PDB file of C-alpha atoms in Angstrom:
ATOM      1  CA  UNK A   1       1.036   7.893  -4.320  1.00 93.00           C
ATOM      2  CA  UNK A   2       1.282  11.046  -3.035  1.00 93.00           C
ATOM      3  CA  UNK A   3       2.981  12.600  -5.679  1.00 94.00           C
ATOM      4  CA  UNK A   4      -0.031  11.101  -7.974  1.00 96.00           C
ATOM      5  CA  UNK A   5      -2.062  13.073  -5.625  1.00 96.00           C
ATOM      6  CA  UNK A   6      -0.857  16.062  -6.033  1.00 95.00           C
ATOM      7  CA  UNK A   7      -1.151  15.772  -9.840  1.00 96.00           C
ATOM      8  CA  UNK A   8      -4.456  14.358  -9.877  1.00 96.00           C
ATOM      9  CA  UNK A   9      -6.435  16.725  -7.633  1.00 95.00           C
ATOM     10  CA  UNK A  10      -9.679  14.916  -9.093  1.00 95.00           C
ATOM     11  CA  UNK A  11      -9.009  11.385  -7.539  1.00 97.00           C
ATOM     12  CA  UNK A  12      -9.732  10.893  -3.845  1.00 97.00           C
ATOM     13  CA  UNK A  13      -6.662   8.702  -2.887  1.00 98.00           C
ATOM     14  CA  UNK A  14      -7.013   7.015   0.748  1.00 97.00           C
ATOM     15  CA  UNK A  15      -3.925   5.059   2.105  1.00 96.00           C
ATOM     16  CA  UNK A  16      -5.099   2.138   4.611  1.00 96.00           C
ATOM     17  CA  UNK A  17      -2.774   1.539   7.840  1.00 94.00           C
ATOM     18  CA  UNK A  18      -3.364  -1.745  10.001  1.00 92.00           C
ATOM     19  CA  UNK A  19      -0.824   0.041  12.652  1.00 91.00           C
ATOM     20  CA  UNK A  20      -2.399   2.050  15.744  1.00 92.00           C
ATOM     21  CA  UNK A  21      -2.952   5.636  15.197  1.00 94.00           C
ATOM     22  CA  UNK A  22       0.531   6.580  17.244  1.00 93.00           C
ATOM     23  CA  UNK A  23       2.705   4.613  14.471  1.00 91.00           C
ATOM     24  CA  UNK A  24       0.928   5.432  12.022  1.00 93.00           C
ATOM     25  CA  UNK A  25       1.742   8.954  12.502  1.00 94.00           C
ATOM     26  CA  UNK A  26       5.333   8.202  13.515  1.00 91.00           C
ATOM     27  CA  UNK A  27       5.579   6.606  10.208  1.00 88.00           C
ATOM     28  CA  UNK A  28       3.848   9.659   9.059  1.00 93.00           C
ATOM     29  CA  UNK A  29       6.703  12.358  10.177  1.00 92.00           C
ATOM     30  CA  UNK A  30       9.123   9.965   8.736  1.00 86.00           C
ATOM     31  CA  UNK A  31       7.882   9.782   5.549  1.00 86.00           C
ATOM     32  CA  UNK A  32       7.438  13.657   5.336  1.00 91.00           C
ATOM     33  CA  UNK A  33       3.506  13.102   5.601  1.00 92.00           C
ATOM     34  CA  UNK A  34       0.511  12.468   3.977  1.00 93.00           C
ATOM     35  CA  UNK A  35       0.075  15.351   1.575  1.00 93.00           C
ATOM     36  CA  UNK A  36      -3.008  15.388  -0.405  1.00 96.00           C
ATOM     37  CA  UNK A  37      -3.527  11.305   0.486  1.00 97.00           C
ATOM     38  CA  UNK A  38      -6.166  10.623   3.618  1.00 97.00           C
ATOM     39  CA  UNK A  39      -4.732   8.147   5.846  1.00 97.00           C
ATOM     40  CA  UNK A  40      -6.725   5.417   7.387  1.00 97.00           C
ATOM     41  CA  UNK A  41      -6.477   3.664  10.421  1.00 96.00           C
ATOM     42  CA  UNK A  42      -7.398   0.394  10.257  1.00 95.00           C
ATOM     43  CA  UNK A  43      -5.834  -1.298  13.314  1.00 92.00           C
ATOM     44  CA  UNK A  44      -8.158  -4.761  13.093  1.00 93.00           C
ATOM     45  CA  UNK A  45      -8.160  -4.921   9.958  1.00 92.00           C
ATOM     46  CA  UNK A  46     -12.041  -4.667   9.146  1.00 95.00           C
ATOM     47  CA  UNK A  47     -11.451  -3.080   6.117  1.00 95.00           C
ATOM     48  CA  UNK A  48      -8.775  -5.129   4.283  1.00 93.00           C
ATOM     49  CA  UNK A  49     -11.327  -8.108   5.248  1.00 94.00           C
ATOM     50  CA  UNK A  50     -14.183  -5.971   3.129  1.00 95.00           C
ATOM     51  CA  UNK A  51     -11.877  -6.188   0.328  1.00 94.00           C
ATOM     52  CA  UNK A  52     -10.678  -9.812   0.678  1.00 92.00           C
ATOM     53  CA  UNK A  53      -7.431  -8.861   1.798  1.00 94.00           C
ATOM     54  CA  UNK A  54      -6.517 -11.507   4.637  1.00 87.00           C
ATOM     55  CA  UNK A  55      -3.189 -13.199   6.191  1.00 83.00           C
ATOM     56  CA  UNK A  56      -0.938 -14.276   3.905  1.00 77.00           C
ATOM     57  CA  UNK A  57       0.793 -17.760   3.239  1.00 66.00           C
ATOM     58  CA  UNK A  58       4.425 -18.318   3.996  1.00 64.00           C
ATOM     59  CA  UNK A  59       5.194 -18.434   0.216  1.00 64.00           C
ATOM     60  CA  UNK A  60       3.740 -14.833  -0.287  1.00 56.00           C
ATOM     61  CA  UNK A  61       5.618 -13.176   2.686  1.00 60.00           C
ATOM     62  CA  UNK A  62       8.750 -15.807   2.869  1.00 67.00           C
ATOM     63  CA  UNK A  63       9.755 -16.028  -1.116  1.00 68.00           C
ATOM     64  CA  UNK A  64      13.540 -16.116  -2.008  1.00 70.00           C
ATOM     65  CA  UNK A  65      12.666 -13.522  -4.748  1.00 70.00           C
ATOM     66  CA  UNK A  66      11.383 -11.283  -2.106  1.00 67.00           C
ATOM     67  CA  UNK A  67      14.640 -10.732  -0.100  1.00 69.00           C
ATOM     68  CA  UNK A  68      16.585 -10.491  -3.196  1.00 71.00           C
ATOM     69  CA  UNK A  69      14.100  -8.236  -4.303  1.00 67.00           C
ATOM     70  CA  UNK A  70      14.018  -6.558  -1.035  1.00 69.00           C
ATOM     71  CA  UNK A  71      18.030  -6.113  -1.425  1.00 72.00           C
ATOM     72  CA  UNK A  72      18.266  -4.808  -4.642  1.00 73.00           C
ATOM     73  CA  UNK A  73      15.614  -1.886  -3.665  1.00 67.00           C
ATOM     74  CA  UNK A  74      17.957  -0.806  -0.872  1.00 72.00           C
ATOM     75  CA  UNK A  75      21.263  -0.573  -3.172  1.00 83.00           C
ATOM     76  CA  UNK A  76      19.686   0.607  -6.108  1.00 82.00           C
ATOM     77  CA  UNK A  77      17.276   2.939  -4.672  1.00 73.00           C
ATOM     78  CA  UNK A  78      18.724   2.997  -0.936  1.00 71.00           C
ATOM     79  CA  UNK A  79      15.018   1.778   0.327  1.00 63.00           C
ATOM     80  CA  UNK A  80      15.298  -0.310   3.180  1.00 66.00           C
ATOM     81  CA  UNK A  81      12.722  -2.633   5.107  1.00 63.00           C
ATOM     82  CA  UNK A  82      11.635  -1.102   8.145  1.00 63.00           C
ATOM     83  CA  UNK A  83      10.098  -2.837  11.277  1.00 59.00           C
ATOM     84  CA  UNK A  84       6.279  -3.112  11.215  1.00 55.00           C
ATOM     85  CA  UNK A  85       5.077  -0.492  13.486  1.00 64.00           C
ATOM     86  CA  UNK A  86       2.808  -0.921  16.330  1.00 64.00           C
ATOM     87  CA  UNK A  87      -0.233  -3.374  16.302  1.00 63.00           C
ATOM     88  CA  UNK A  88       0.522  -3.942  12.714  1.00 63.00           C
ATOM     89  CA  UNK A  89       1.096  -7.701  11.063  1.00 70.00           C
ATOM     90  CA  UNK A  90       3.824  -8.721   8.599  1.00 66.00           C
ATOM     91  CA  UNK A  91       1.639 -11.167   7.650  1.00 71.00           C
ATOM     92  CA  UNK A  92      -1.424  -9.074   5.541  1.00 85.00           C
ATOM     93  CA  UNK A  93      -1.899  -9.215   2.491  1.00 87.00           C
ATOM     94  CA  UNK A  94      -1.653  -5.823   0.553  1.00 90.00           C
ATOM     95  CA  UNK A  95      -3.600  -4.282  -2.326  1.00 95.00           C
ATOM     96  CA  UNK A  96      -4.186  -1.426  -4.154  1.00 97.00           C
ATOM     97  CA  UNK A  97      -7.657  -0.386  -5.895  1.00 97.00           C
ATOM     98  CA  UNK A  98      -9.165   2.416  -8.495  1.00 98.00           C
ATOM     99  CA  UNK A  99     -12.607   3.351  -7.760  1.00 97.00           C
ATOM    100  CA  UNK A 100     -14.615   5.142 -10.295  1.00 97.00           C
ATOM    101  CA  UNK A 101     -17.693   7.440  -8.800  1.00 95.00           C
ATOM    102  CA  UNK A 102     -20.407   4.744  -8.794  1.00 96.00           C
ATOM    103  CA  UNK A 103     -18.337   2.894  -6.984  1.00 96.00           C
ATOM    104  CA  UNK A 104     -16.567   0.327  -9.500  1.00 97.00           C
ATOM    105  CA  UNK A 105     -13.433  -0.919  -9.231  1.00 97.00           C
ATOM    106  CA  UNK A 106     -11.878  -0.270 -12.721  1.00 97.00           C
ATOM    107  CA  UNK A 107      -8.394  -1.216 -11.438  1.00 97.00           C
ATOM    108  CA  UNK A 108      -6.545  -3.328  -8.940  1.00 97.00           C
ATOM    109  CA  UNK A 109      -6.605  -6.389  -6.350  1.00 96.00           C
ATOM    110  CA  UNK A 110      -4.732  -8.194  -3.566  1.00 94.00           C
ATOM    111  CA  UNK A 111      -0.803  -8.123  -4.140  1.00 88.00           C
ATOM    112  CA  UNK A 112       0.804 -11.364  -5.683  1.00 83.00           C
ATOM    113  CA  UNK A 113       3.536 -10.958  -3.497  1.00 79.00           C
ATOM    114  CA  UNK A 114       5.597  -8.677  -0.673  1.00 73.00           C
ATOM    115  CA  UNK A 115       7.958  -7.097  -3.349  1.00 76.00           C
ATOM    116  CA  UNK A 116       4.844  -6.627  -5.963  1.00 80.00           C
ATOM    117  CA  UNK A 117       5.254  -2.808  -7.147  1.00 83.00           C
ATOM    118  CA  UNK A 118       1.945  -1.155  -7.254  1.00 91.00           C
ATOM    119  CA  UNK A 119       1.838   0.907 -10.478  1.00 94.00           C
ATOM    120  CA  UNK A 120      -0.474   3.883  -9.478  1.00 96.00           C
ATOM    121  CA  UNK A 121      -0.143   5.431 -12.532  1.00 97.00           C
ATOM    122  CA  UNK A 122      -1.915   2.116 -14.259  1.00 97.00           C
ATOM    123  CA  UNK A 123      -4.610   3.089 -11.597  1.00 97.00           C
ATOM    124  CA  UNK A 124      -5.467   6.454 -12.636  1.00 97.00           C
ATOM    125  CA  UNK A 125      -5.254   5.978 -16.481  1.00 97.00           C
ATOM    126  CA  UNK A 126      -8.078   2.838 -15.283  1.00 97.00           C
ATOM    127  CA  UNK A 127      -9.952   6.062 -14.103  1.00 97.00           C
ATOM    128  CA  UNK A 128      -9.616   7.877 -17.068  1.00 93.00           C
ATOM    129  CA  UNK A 129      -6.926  10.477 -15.595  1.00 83.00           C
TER     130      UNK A 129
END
């Protein structure tokens, strides 16, 4: 995403935490920061409710595929699962969305699954980017 940012200067891209503030920036410095994405704390979660994001089921979160998926990321591409920081839940529901400027979402919805990959790139050609 925030590479995407940097290359589309004309999209406002906002990344939603449900951690407090103080992991959120942890996660922040470890990450190497926001760059040109706003960052959004959204410890109880009123926002993900706004966009029908809730809890999840066990079969979203607890799939097989998921920690197979989850295992192949880390050798292939040496990303590993990290703790859920503070005040955050395992249990949400994800999702990504592309807003256009009258406010229509052109692109996106709640994540099928844990190890869904977002394609941001999908979002922006939505957008006409």
């Amino acid at each position: 995403m925030r590479s995407l940012a940097n290359r589309h200067t004309s999209i406002h891209f906002i990344a939603v935490s449900h951690c407090t503030q103080q992991a959120t920036d942890e996660w922040l410095r470890k990450v190497g920061g926001g760059w040109n994405v706003d960052v959004v704390v959204d410890q109880n979660r009123e926002l993900y409710s706004l966009w029908g994001l809730g809890i999840s089921n066990w079969g979203h979160l607890l799939n097989p595929r998921n920690g197979y998926n989850q295992v192949m990321l880390g050798k292939n591409e040496g990303v590993w699962g990290q703790a859920v920081g503070e005040g955050g839940c395992r249990w949400q529901t994800g999702g990504a969305y592309a807003i256009d400027e009258r406010g229509l979402v052109k692109w996106g919805g709640p994540m099928k699954s844990v190890d869904e990959a977002i394609d941001f790139e999908e979002a922006c050609k939505a957008l006409g980017r």
